[in-house]
Short mmCIF file of C-alpha atoms (C1' of nucleotides) and ligand atoms in Angstrom, two decimals:
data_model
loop_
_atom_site.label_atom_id
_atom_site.label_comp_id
_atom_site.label_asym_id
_atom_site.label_seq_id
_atom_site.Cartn_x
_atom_site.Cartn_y
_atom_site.Cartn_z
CA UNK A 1 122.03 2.49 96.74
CA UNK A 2 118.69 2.87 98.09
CA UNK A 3 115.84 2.69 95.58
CA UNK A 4 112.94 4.47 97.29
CA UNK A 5 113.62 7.86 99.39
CA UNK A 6 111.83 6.83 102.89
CA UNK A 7 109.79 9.72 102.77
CA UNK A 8 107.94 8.14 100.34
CA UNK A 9 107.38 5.41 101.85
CA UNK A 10 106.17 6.93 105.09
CA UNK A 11 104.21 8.97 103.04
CA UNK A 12 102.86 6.06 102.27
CA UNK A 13 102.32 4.07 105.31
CA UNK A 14 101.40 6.74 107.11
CA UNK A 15 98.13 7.31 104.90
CA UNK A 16 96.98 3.55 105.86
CA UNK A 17 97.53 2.01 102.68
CA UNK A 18 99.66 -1.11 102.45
CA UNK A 19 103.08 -0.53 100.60
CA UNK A 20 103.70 -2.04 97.77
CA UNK A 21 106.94 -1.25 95.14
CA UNK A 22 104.25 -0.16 92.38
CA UNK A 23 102.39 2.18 94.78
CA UNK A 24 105.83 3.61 95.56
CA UNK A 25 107.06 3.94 92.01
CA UNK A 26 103.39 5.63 90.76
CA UNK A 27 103.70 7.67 93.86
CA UNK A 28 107.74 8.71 93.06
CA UNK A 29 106.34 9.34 89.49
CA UNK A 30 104.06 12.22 90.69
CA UNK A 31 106.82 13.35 93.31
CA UNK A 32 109.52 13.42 90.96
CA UNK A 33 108.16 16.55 88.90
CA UNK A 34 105.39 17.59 90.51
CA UNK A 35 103.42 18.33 87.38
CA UNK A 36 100.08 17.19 86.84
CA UNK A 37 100.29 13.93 84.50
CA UNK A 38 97.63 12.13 83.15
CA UNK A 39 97.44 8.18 84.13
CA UNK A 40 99.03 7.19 81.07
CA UNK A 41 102.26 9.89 81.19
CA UNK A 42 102.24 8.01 85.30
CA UNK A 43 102.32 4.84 83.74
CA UNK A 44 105.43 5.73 81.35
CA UNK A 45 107.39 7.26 84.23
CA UNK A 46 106.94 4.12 86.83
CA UNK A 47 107.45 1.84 84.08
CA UNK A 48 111.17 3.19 82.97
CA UNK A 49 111.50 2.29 86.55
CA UNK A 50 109.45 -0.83 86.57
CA UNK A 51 109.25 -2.63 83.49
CA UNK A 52 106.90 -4.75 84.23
CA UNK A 53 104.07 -2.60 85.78
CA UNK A 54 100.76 -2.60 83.79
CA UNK A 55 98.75 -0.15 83.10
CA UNK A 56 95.77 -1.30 85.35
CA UNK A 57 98.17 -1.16 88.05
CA UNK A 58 98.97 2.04 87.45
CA UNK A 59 95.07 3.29 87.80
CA UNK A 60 94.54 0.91 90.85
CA UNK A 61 97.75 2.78 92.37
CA UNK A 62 96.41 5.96 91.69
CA UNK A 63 92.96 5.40 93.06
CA UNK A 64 94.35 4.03 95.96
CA UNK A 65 96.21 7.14 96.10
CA UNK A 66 93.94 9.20 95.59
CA UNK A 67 91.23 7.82 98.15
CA UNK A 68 94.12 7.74 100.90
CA UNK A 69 94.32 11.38 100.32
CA UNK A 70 98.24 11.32 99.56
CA UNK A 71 97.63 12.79 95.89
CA UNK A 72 94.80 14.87 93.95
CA UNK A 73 92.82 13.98 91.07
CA UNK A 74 92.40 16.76 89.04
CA UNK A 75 89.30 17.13 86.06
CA UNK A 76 90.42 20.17 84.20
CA UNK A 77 88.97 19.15 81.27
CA UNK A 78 87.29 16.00 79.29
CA UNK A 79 89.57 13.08 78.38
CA UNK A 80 92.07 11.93 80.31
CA UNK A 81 91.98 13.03 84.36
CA UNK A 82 94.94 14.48 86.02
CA UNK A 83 97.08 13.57 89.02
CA UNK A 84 98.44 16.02 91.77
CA UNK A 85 100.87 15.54 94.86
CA UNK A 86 100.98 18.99 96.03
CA UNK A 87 98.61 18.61 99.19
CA UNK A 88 98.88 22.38 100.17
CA UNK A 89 95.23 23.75 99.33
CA UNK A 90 95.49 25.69 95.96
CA UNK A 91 93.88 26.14 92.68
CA UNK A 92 94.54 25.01 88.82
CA UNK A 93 95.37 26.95 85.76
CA UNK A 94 94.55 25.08 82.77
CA UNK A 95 95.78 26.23 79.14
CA UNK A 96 93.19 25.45 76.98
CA UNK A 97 95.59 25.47 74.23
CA UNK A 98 98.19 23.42 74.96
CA UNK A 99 96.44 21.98 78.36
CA UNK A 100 99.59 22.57 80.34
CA UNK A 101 98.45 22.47 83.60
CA UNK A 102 99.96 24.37 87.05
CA UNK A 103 99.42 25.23 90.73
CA UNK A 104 97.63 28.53 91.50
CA UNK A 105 97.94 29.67 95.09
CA UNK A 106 94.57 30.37 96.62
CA UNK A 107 93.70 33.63 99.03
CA UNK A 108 92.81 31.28 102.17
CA UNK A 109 89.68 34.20 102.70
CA UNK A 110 88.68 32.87 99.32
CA UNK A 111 87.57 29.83 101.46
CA UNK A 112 84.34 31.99 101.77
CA UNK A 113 81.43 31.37 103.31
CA UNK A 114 79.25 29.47 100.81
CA UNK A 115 75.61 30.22 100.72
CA UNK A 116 73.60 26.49 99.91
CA UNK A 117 70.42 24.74 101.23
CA UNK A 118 70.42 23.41 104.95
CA UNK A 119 72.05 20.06 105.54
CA UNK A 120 74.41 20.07 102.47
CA UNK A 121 77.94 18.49 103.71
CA UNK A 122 80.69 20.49 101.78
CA UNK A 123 83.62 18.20 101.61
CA UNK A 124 86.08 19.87 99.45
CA UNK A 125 86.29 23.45 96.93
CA UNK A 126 88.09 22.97 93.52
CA UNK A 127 89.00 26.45 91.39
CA UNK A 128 90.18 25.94 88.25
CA UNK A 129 91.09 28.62 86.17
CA UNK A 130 91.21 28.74 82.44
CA UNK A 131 92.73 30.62 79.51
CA UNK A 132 95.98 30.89 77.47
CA UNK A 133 99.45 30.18 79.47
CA UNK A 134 102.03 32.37 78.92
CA UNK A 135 102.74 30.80 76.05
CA UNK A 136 100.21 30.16 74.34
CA UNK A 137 98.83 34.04 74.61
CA UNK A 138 102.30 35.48 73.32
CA UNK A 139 101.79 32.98 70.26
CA UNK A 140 98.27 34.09 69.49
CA UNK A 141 99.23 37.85 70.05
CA UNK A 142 102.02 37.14 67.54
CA UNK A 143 100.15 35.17 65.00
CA UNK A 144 97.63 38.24 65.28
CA UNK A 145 100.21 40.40 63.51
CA UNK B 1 49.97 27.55 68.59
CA UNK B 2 53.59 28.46 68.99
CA UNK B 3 56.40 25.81 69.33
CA UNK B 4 59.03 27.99 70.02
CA UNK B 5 58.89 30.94 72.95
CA UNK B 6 60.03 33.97 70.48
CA UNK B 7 62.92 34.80 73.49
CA UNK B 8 64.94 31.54 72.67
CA UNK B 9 64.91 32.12 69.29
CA UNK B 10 66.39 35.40 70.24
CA UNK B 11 69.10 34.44 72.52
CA UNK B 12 70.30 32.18 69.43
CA UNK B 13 70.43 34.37 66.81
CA UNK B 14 71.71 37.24 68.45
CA UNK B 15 74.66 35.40 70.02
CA UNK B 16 75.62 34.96 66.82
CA UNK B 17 74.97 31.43 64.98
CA UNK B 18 72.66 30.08 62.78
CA UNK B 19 69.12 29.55 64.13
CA UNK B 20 68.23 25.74 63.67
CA UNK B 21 65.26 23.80 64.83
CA UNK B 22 67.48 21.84 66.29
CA UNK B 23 69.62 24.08 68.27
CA UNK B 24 66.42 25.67 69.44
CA UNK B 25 64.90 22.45 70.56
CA UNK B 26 68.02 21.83 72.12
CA UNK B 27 68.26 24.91 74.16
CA UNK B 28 64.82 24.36 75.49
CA UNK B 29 65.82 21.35 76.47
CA UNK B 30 68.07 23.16 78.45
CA UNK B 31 66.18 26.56 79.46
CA UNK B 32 62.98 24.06 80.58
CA UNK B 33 64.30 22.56 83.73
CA UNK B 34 67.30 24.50 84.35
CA UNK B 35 69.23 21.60 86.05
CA UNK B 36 72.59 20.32 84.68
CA UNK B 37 71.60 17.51 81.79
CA UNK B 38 74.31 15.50 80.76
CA UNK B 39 74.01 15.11 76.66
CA UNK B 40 71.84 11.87 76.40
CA UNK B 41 69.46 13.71 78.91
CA UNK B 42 69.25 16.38 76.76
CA UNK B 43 68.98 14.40 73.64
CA UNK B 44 65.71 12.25 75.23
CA UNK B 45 63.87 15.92 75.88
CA UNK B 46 64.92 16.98 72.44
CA UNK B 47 64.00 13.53 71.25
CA UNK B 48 60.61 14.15 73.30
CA UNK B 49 59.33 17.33 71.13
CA UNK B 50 61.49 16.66 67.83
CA UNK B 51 61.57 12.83 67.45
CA UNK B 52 63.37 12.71 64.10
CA UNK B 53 66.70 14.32 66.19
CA UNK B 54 69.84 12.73 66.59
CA UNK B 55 72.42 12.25 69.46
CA UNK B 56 75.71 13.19 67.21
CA UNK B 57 73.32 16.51 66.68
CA UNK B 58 72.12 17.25 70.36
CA UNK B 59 76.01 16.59 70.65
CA UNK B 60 76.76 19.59 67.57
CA UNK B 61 74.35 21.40 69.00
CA UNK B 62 75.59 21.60 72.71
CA UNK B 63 78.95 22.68 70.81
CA UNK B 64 77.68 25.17 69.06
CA UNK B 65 75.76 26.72 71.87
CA UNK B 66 78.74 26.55 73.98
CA UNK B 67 80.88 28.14 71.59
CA UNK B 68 78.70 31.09 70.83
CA UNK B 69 78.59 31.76 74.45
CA UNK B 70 74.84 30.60 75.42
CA UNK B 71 75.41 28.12 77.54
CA UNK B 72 78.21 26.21 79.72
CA UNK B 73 79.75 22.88 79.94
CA UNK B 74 80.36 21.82 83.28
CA UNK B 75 82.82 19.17 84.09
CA UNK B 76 82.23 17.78 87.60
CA UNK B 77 83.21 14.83 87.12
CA UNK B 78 84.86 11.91 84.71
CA UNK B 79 81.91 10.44 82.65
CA UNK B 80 79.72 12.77 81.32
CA UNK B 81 80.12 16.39 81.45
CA UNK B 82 76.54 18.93 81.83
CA UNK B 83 75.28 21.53 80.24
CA UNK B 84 74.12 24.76 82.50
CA UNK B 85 71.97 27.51 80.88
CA UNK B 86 72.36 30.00 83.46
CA UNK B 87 74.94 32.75 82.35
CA UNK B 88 74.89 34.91 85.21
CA UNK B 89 78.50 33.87 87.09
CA UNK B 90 77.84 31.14 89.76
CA UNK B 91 79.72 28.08 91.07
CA UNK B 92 78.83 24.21 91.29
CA UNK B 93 77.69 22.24 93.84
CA UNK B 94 78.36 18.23 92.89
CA UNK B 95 77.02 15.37 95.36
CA UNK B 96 79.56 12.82 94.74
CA UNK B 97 76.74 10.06 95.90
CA UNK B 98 74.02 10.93 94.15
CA UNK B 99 75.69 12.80 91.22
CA UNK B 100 73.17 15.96 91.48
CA UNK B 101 74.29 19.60 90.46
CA UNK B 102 72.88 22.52 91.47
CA UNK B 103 74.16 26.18 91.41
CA UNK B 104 75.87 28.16 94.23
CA UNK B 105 75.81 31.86 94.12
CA UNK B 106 79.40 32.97 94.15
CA UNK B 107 80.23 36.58 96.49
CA UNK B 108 81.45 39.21 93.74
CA UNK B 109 84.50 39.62 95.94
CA UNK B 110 85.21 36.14 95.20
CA UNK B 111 86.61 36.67 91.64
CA UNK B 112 89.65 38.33 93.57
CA UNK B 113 92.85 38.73 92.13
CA UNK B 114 95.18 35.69 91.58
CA UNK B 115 98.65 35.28 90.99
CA UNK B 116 100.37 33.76 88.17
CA UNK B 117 102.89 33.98 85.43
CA UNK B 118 103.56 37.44 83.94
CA UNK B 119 101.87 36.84 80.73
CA UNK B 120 98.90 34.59 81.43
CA UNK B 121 95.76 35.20 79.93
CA UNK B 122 92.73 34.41 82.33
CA UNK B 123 89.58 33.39 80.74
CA UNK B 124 87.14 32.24 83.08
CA UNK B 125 86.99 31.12 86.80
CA UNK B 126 85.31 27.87 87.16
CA UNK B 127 84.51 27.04 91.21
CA UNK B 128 83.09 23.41 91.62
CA UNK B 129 82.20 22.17 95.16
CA UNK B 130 81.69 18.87 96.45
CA UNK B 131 80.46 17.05 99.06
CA UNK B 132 76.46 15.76 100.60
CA UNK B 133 73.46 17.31 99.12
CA UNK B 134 71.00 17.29 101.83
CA UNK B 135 69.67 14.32 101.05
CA UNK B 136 72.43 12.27 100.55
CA UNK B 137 74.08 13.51 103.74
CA UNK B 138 70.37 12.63 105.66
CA UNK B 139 70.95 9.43 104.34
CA UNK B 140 74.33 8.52 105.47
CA UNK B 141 73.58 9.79 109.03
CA UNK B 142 70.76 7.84 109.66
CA UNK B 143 72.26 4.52 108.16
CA UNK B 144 75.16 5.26 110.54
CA UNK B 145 72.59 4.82 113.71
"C1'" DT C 1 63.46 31.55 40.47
"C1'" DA C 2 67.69 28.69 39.63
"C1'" DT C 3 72.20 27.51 41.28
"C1'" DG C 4 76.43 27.03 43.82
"C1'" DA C 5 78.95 27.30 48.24
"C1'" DG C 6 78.95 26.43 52.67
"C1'" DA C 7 76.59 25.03 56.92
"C1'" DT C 8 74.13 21.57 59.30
"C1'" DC C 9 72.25 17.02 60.08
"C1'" DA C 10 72.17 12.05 60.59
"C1'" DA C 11 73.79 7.19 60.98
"C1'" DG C 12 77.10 4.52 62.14
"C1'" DA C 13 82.13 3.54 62.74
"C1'" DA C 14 86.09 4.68 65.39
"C1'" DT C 15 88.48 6.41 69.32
"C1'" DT C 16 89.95 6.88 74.00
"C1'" DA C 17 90.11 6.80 78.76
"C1'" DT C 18 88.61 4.06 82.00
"C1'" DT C 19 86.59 0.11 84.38
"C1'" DC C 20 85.79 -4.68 84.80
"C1'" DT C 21 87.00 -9.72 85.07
"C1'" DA C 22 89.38 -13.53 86.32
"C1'" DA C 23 93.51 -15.78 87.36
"C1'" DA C 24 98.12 -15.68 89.46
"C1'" DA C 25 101.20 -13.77 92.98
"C1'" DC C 26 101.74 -12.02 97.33
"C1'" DA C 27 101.30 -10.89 102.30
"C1'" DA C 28 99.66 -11.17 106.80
"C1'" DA C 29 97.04 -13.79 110.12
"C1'" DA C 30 95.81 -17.95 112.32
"C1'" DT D 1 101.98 -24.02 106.90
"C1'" DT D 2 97.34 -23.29 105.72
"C1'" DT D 3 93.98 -19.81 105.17
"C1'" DT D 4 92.26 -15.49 103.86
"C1'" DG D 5 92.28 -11.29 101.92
"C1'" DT D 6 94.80 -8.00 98.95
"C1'" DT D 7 97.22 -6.68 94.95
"C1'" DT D 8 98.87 -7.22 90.31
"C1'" DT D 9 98.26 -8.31 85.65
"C1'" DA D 10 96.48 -9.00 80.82
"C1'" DG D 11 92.99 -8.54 78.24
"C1'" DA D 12 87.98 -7.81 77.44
"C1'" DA D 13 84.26 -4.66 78.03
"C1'" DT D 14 82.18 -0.12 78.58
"C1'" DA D 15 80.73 4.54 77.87
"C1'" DA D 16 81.06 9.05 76.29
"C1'" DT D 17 82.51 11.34 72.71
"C1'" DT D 18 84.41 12.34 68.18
"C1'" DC D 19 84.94 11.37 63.44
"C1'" DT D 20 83.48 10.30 58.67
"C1'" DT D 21 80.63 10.61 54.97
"C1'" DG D 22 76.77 11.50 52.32
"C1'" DA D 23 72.33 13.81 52.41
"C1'" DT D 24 69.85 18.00 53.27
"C1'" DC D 25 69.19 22.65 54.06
"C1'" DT D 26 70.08 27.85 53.74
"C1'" DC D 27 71.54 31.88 51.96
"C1'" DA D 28 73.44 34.89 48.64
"C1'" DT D 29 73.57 35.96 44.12
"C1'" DA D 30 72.81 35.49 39.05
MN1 MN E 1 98.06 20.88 91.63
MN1 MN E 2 74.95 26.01 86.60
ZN1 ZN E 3 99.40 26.88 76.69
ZN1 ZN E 4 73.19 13.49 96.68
#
DNA sequence: TATGAGATCAAGAATTATTCTAAAACAAAA
DNA sequence: TTTTGTTTTAGAATAATTCTTGATCTCATA
């Protein structure tokens, strides 16, 4: 029985970052819902695989990560950072009740035209959208009663 | 001689909350350089005209404000988030060398309609770019020569 | 004007996510 | 196989923020 899928590790590879088994188990962590954890909901997921990975691991994996380009960190709100694999370009809702987090597809005209001062070198647009989730909103409308 | 200008004492109490000498020194702190202070720079220009202040205040303060609607807290980045005094809709634009903010206009047309779960309650678009400022992206050219 | 309730302030302790440090394990190159 | 550089790990350190608690202030009302 194979541990690792091998897309995962060619995703991996592929990025120019050496493979290692923690990189692969953070990595299958994110893959394996495709949520938006925070570093410390990674770290419990790899280590039910992994026992023995630490925590620092677990950040150096996900900078790694992140700096390869193979996953997205996310700053929806202060505290703890989140962690994205979806590489499609889109947008985050954040619930700023219960701080679920999820994917919002983005208009690709939305990737306006900017208007900024001469020489600025835009590398990357993040939309984050916030309010209730669904819910969240159906529990406030009831509570409202 | 006046200390306060009559107009912030105005936007404070008619958005709502108490008027304090210290939320009104800290919203000048704000409204007098209209850049995007983090909360220790705004608590050394509070600390400036009102030395008797303190950070957990500046800190109630910025909450306050930000609750009642008179200013926004802008998270760019892990680390410190910024305060922004300018309530007319615009977007971000963070240098991720030199850590500067400064605002982008955003196109009217941009606050298009997005799809999500029946049931979703949107508050508030947030639109954060990153990249160069000019400067920074001067820099790195010429060091590349 | 006196007084009581609630809001705000201040100092410092506590928390939390993250980053740093240094040593051991590992991997690839020479 | 030695060398060299990378990665992992545990634990210490850091930094921004939040919490706690007592003092102070404000406002409404007696
Ligand atoms: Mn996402
Ligand atoms: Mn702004
Ligand atoms: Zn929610
Ligand atoms: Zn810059």
């Amino acid at each position: 029985m194979k541990a690792h899928s091998a897309t995962s590790e060619d995703a991996i590879t592929s990025h120019g970052i050496r493979l290692t088994p923690q990189r692969r188990y953070v990595y299958e962590a994110l893959m394996e819902k495709r949520d938006h954890p925070t570093a410390s909901e990674v770290f419990m997921r790899a280590k039910a695989r992994m026992p023995s990975i630490s925590l620092a691991t677990v950040y150096n994996c996900l900078d790694a990560l992140t700096e390869s380009g193979l996953i997205r960190q996310v700053y929806c709100e202060r505290g703890s950072s989140r962690y994205c694999p979806n590489l499609v370009p889109h947008g985050h809702f954040f619930c700023k009740t219960c701080g679920v987090v999820f994917d919002v597809p983005i208009d690709p005209a939305q990737e306006a035209s900017w208007e900024f001062p001469e020489g600025t070198q835009l590398e990357h647009v993040e939309i984050t959208l916030r309010g209730l989730c669904p819910a969240c909103a159906q529990k406030q409308t009831t509570s409202l009663l």
